[in-house]
Coordinates of C-alpha atoms and ligand atoms in Angstrom, one line a residue:
M298 CA 117.8 15.2 60.1
E299 CA 119.8 16.2 56.8
L300 CA 118.5 18.6 54.5
D301 CA 119.5 16.5 51.4
R302 CA 117.6 13.6 52.4
L303 CA 114.4 15.9 53.5
N304 CA 114.6 17.6 50.2
N305 CA 114.6 14.6 48.5
I306 CA 111.4 13.2 50.0
I307 CA 110.0 16.6 49.8
D308 CA 110.6 16.4 46.1
Q309 CA 108.4 13.4 45.6
F310 CA 105.2 15.2 46.6
A311 CA 103.1 17.3 44.1
I312 CA 103.4 20.7 46.1
D313 CA 102.8 24.1 44.5
G314 CA 106.2 26.2 44.6
T315 CA 109.8 25.1 45.2
A316 CA 110.7 23.7 48.7
A317 CA 113.1 26.2 50.6
G318 CA 113.8 24.3 53.8
A319 CA 112.0 22.3 56.8
T320 CA 112.2 22.7 60.2
P321 CA 111.2 20.6 63.0
F322 CA 107.7 21.5 64.2
G323 CA 105.2 20.2 67.1
K324 CA 105.4 18.3 70.1
G325 CA 103.8 15.0 69.2
L326 CA 105.0 12.0 71.0
I327 CA 104.6 9.5 68.1
N328 CA 105.5 11.1 64.9
D329 CA 107.9 13.6 63.5
S330 CA 106.6 16.6 61.9
Y331 CA 108.5 19.5 59.8
K332 CA 107.6 22.4 58.6
V333 CA 108.1 23.2 54.7
T334 CA 108.5 26.6 53.6
T335 CA 108.3 27.8 49.5
L336 CA 110.9 30.1 47.9
E337 CA 107.8 31.9 45.9
K338 CA 105.8 34.5 47.6
G339 CA 102.0 33.6 47.9
K340 CA 102.6 29.9 47.9
P341 CA 101.3 27.9 50.7
E342 CA 103.7 26.2 53.4
Y343 CA 103.4 22.7 54.0
M344 CA 103.9 20.1 56.8
L345 CA 106.0 16.7 56.1
Q346 CA 105.3 14.0 58.6
R347 CA 107.4 11.1 59.4
I348 CA 104.8 8.1 59.9
N349 CA 106.0 6.0 63.2
H350 CA 105.6 2.9 61.3
L351 CA 106.3 0.4 64.3
I352 CA 103.2 1.7 65.9
F353 CA 100.8 2.4 62.7
Q354 CA 102.2 -0.9 61.4
D355 CA 99.7 -1.1 58.3
V356 CA 100.6 2.3 56.7
D357 CA 98.5 1.6 53.6
L358 CA 95.1 1.0 55.8
L359 CA 96.2 4.2 57.9
M360 CA 96.4 6.7 55.0
N361 CA 93.3 4.8 53.4
N362 CA 91.9 6.1 56.6
I363 CA 93.1 9.4 56.6
I364 CA 92.5 10.3 53.1
T365 CA 88.6 9.0 53.7
V366 CA 87.7 10.8 56.5
S367 CA 89.4 14.4 55.0
N368 CA 87.8 13.7 52.1
H369 CA 84.4 13.1 53.7
I370 CA 84.9 16.5 56.0
R371 CA 85.9 18.6 53.2
Q372 CA 82.4 17.3 50.9
H373 CA 80.4 17.8 54.2
Y374 CA 81.7 21.5 54.9
I375 CA 81.3 22.4 51.1
Q376 CA 77.8 20.9 51.4
Y377 CA 76.9 23.1 54.0
G378 CA 78.2 26.2 52.3
G379 CA 81.7 26.5 53.4
T380 CA 83.9 28.4 51.2
D381 CA 87.6 27.5 52.4
P382 CA 87.7 23.9 53.1
E383 CA 91.7 24.3 53.1
R384 CA 91.5 26.1 56.4
H385 CA 88.7 23.9 57.8
G386 CA 89.9 20.7 57.4
L387 CA 93.3 18.6 56.2
T388 CA 94.6 18.6 52.7
F389 CA 97.0 16.0 51.8
I390 CA 99.2 16.4 48.5
P391 CA 99.5 13.4 46.4
L392 CA 102.9 11.8 44.8
K393 CA 104.0 13.7 41.5
T394 CA 104.2 9.8 40.1
D395 CA 100.6 8.6 41.2
S396 CA 98.0 11.3 42.2
N397 CA 96.0 8.6 44.2
K398 CA 99.1 7.7 46.6
Y399 CA 99.6 10.0 49.6
Y400 CA 102.6 8.6 51.2
T401 CA 106.2 7.4 50.2
R402 CA 108.7 5.0 51.5
D403 CA 112.3 6.0 51.3
D404 CA 115.6 4.2 51.0
Q405 CA 115.7 3.8 55.2
G406 CA 112.5 2.4 55.4
Q407 CA 111.0 5.4 56.6
Y408 CA 107.3 6.4 55.6
W409 CA 106.5 10.0 54.9
R410 CA 103.4 12.2 54.3
M411 CA 102.8 15.7 53.3
M412 CA 99.9 18.1 54.0
L413 CA 99.0 21.7 53.7
F414 CA 100.1 24.0 56.3
I415 CA 97.2 25.9 57.7
A416 CA 98.2 29.6 58.1
D417 CA 97.6 32.0 60.7
S418 CA 96.3 28.9 63.0
V419 CA 97.7 27.9 66.4
T420 CA 97.6 24.9 68.7
K421 CA 97.1 25.4 72.5
S422 CA 98.0 23.1 75.3
E423 CA 95.1 24.5 77.4
V424 CA 91.5 25.7 76.9
T425 CA 89.2 28.2 78.6
P426 CA 85.6 27.7 79.6
E427 CA 84.6 29.7 77.0
N428 CA 86.7 27.9 74.3
A429 CA 85.8 24.5 75.7
Y430 CA 82.1 24.9 74.9
K431 CA 83.3 25.3 71.3
V432 CA 85.5 22.4 70.9
G433 CA 82.4 20.7 72.5
V434 CA 80.8 21.7 69.7
S435 CA 83.3 20.7 67.3
F436 CA 84.0 17.2 68.6
G437 CA 80.1 16.9 68.4
T438 CA 80.0 17.7 65.2
F439 CA 83.1 15.6 64.2
E440 CA 81.3 12.5 65.0
K441 CA 78.1 13.8 63.4
V442 CA 79.5 14.2 60.4
L443 CA 81.5 11.0 59.8
A444 CA 78.5 9.1 61.4
D445 CA 77.5 8.6 57.6
I446 CA 81.1 7.8 56.2
P447 CA 80.1 5.6 53.2
V448 CA 83.4 2.9 53.7
P449 CA 84.1 1.0 57.0
L450 CA 87.4 2.6 58.5
G451 CA 90.0 -0.1 59.8
E452 CA 91.8 0.0 63.3
T453 CA 94.6 2.2 62.7
I454 CA 95.9 0.4 66.1
P455 CA 94.3 -2.8 67.0
N456 CA 92.8 -2.7 70.7
F457 CA 93.9 1.0 70.8
H458 CA 91.5 2.0 73.5
N459 CA 90.7 -1.3 74.9
M460 CA 91.0 -1.2 78.5
E461 CA 91.4 -4.7 79.0
F462 CA 94.0 -5.0 76.4
R463 CA 95.7 -2.2 77.9
L464 CA 95.7 -4.0 81.8
K465 CA 96.9 -7.1 80.0
Q466 CA 100.2 -5.0 78.5
L467 CA 100.6 -3.6 82.1
Q468 CA 100.2 -7.2 83.6
E469 CA 103.0 -8.8 80.9
A470 CA 105.3 -5.6 81.7
V471 CA 105.0 -6.4 85.3
E472 CA 105.9 -9.9 84.7
K473 CA 108.9 -9.2 82.4
D474 CA 110.4 -6.0 84.4
A475 CA 112.5 -5.3 81.3
A476 CA 113.9 -2.3 82.7
N477 CA 114.2 -3.3 86.3
R478 CA 111.9 -0.8 87.5
L479 CA 109.4 -3.0 89.3
S480 CA 110.7 -2.6 93.0
E481 CA 110.6 1.2 92.7
T482 CA 106.8 1.3 91.2
S483 CA 105.2 -1.7 92.9
D484 CA 103.2 0.4 95.0
L485 CA 101.9 2.5 92.2
V486 CA 101.2 -0.8 90.1
N487 CA 99.0 -2.0 93.1
D488 CA 97.1 1.0 93.7
I489 CA 96.3 1.3 89.7
L490 CA 95.3 -2.4 89.7
K491 CA 92.8 -2.1 92.5
D492 CA 90.4 -0.2 90.0
A493 CA 91.1 -2.2 87.2
V494 CA 87.7 -4.5 87.0
D495 CA 85.5 -0.9 87.3
M496 CA 87.3 0.7 84.2
C497 CA 86.7 -2.4 82.3
K498 CA 82.9 -1.3 82.2
G499 CA 82.9 -0.4 78.7
E500 CA 84.5 -3.8 77.2
R501 CA 81.6 -5.7 79.5
L502 CA 78.6 -3.3 78.2
Y503 CA 79.9 -3.5 74.3
R504 CA 80.4 -7.6 75.0
E505 CA 76.7 -7.5 76.3
G506 CA 75.3 -5.7 73.1
L507 CA 74.4 -2.7 75.3
L508 CA 77.4 -0.2 74.0
P509 CA 77.9 0.9 70.3
K510 CA 80.8 1.5 68.6
R511 CA 81.3 4.6 66.3
I512 CA 83.9 6.4 64.4
C513 CA 85.6 8.4 66.8
H514 CA 89.0 10.4 66.5
C515 CA 91.0 8.7 69.5
D516 CA 93.3 11.5 70.4
T517 CA 91.1 14.3 71.3
K518 CA 93.6 16.1 73.4
V519 CA 93.6 19.8 73.1
D520 CA 96.9 19.8 71.2
N521 CA 94.9 18.2 68.1
L522 CA 92.4 21.2 67.3
L523 CA 93.8 24.2 65.2
F524 CA 92.5 27.6 66.5
D525 CA 92.5 30.8 64.9
K526 CA 93.5 34.2 66.3
N527 CA 89.9 34.5 67.5
D528 CA 89.9 31.5 69.5
N529 CA 87.5 29.9 66.9
V530 CA 88.3 26.1 66.2
L531 CA 89.4 26.0 62.4
C532 CA 89.5 22.2 62.2
V533 CA 90.2 18.8 64.2
I534 CA 93.8 17.4 63.3
D535 CA 95.8 14.3 63.3
F536 CA 93.7 11.7 62.1
D537 CA 96.1 8.5 62.7
T538 CA 93.9 7.3 65.6
V539 CA 90.3 7.9 64.1
M540 CA 88.8 4.5 64.2
P541 CA 85.6 2.8 65.3
N542 CA 85.3 2.9 69.0
F543 CA 83.2 3.9 72.2
V544 CA 82.4 7.9 71.9
F545 CA 84.1 7.6 75.5
S546 CA 87.4 7.7 73.8
D547 CA 86.4 11.5 72.5
I548 CA 85.1 12.8 75.4
G549 CA 87.4 10.8 78.2
D550 CA 90.6 11.8 75.9
F551 CA 89.8 15.7 75.7
L552 CA 88.9 16.3 79.0
R553 CA 92.0 14.4 80.3
S554 CA 94.2 16.7 78.7
A555 CA 91.8 20.2 78.6
A556 CA 90.1 19.4 82.4
N557 CA 93.8 19.0 84.1
T558 CA 94.5 22.0 86.2
S559 CA 98.0 21.4 85.1
C560 CA 99.8 19.4 82.2
E561 CA 100.0 15.7 81.5
D562 CA 103.7 15.4 83.1
E563 CA 103.2 17.9 86.0
P564 CA 105.5 16.6 88.7
D565 CA 104.1 18.6 91.3
L566 CA 100.8 16.2 92.0
D567 CA 99.2 19.4 94.1
K568 CA 99.0 20.9 90.9
V569 CA 97.1 18.2 89.4
N570 CA 93.5 18.5 89.9
F571 CA 90.0 18.2 87.6
N572 CA 88.6 21.2 86.1
L573 CA 85.1 21.3 86.5
S574 CA 84.3 24.4 84.8
I575 CA 86.2 23.1 81.8
F576 CA 84.1 19.9 82.1
H577 CA 80.9 21.9 82.1
S578 CA 81.3 24.0 79.0
F579 CA 82.7 21.2 77.0
I580 CA 80.1 18.7 78.0
Q581 CA 77.2 21.8 77.5
G582 CA 78.8 22.2 73.7
Y583 CA 79.0 18.5 73.1
L584 CA 75.9 17.2 74.2
E585 CA 74.1 20.2 72.4
K586 CA 75.4 18.4 68.7
A587 CA 75.8 14.7 70.3
S588 CA 72.7 14.3 72.5
A589 CA 70.4 13.9 69.3
F590 CA 72.3 10.5 68.0
L591 CA 73.5 9.0 71.5
L592 CA 72.0 6.2 73.3
P593 CA 71.3 6.7 77.0
I594 CA 73.5 4.1 77.9
E595 CA 76.6 6.6 76.1
I596 CA 75.1 9.7 77.7
E597 CA 75.0 8.1 81.2
N598 CA 78.6 6.7 81.2
I599 CA 80.3 10.2 80.6
P600 CA 81.4 10.7 84.3
Y601 CA 82.7 6.8 83.8
A602 CA 84.3 8.1 80.5
T603 CA 86.2 11.0 82.0
Q604 CA 87.7 8.9 84.7
L605 CA 88.6 6.2 82.1
F606 CA 91.0 7.8 80.2
P607 CA 93.6 9.5 83.0
Y608 CA 93.4 5.8 84.4
M609 CA 94.0 4.0 80.8
Q610 CA 96.7 6.9 80.2
A611 CA 98.6 6.1 83.6
V612 CA 98.4 2.5 82.8
R613 CA 99.8 3.0 79.4
F614 CA 102.8 5.1 80.5
L615 CA 103.4 3.0 83.2
T616 CA 103.6 -0.1 81.0
D617 CA 105.9 2.0 78.8
Y618 CA 108.2 3.1 81.9
L619 CA 108.6 -0.8 83.0
N620 CA 109.1 -1.7 79.7
G621 CA 112.1 0.6 79.4
D622 CA 110.7 3.4 77.4
T623 CA 110.0 1.8 73.9
Y624 CA 107.1 3.7 73.1
Y625 CA 106.5 7.4 74.0
K626 CA 109.2 9.8 73.4
I627 CA 110.8 11.1 77.0
S628 CA 112.5 14.0 78.0
Y629 CA 114.5 12.5 81.1
P630 CA 114.9 9.1 82.3
E631 CA 111.8 9.4 84.7
H632 CA 109.3 11.0 82.4
N633 CA 107.2 8.0 81.9
L634 CA 106.8 7.4 85.5
V635 CA 106.3 11.4 86.2
R636 CA 103.3 11.1 83.9
T637 CA 101.8 7.8 85.4
R638 CA 101.5 9.9 88.4
A639 CA 100.1 12.5 87.2
Q640 CA 97.6 10.8 85.0
F641 CA 96.7 8.8 88.3
K642 CA 96.1 11.7 90.5
L643 CA 94.1 13.6 87.8
Y644 CA 91.7 10.1 87.5
Q645 CA 91.4 10.3 91.3
S646 CA 90.4 13.9 91.4
V647 CA 87.9 13.0 88.3
K648 CA 86.6 10.4 90.3
A649 CA 85.9 12.6 93.4
H650 CA 83.5 14.4 91.3
S651 CA 81.3 11.7 90.0
V652 CA 78.0 12.7 92.0
H653 CA 78.4 16.5 90.5
M654 CA 79.2 15.2 87.1
D655 CA 76.0 12.7 87.1
A656 CA 73.6 15.5 88.3
F657 CA 75.2 18.3 85.9
I658 CA 74.3 15.7 82.7
K659 CA 71.2 15.3 83.9
E660 CA 70.4 19.3 84.2
C661 CA 71.9 19.8 80.5
L662 CA 69.6 16.8 79.0
T663 CA 66.7 18.5 80.9
S664 CA 67.6 22.0 79.6
H665 CA 68.0 20.6 76.0
K666 CA 64.6 19.0 76.2
E667 CA 62.9 22.6 76.8
Ligands
GN1_964 C1 100.1 10.0 71.7 O1 101.2 11.5 69.2 P1 100.4 12.1 70.3 O2 101.0 12.7 71.0 O3 99.1 12.9 69.6 C2 99.1 8.8 71.8 C3 97.9 9.2 72.2 C4 98.2 9.6 73.9 C5 99.3 10.8 73.9 C6 99.6 11.1 75.1 C7 99.2 6.6 68.8 O4 99.8 11.0 70.9 O5 97.4 7.9 72.8 O6 97.0 9.8 74.5 O7 100.3 10.4 73.2 N1 99.2 8.4 70.6 C8 99.2 7.1 70.4 O8 100.1 12.4 75.3 O9 99.5 5.9 70.8
MG965 MG1 98.7 13.3 67.9

């Protein structure tokens, strides 16, 4: 994007210092991010983000959620003696003209927001068993901290992790076959649909009044954590999808990316397997914080949650492939199909470990009680 246009946008935010330039940053599949440097020494750097308002259609609701969540995390951190809130949470920058407004709309109808860039931090696409434990503690804590958020949060994407809804979208994509790709994928579609009923267990339990919704992050992939140089988690980032949901979202989506022996779009399926040692460490850390507030039905269904997310992601990638790649950014024409196959392979590998996962969870709970 032209620098002039970006500079005009940056200029609307009340940053400390003079912007020196903006360079594309990160590899999110939805929003576009730019790192903004400042001319003066000692001034902070910033992150400018274009909000994808085709996906997040109610930008006002989205930004209200995000500001509420980031303020709540900050207050909690300070209340418990934290002294460096800007490294342990997200700090959004208000507009110069309105200190209560945290986004702007440019003359081309695009929405933008700005936040502090957390220096000396790194994101990862992989974790080790050692830091998976810390990540489990972080997400357990994240849910615990957000449990007493004083105002209700809206759904930034309605039905975001609703498996029944995602399957309906797949069915519609199959019926339309907009990109003429059904014939090459029909076997895969059928294989995926075989497990559809099992995978909608969460929605059934919710309807029966047995499963609650809590405030969850809903995009807990490894990339959405910042680590310091010593491999400690600094904070959870990317609050776009923080909303009421089943805790299955946070557990399942994290393990989907972290406990995969390869990457989300690995073309060689032999390389895609479920990494049990990551599962063990993460669940141990997570349950240490969360077992006190979770219901037995939530804990018992952790193995279901772990299967659900690679499955749901396979459904979502396949839907997008059939629709002609209208949602996720792609790097090559078959990208969404390759992603679908990789996620479905991961799902099958997770499923093969169900009995083991059940036994491990029981063991964890017993050791917490001792
Ligand atoms: C999207 O924007 P990003 O890359 O963090 C998607 C997630 C998917 C993920 C797959 C709003 O997240 O739900 O799990 O891609 N976010 C949205 O990599 O759809
Ligand atoms: Mg994200």
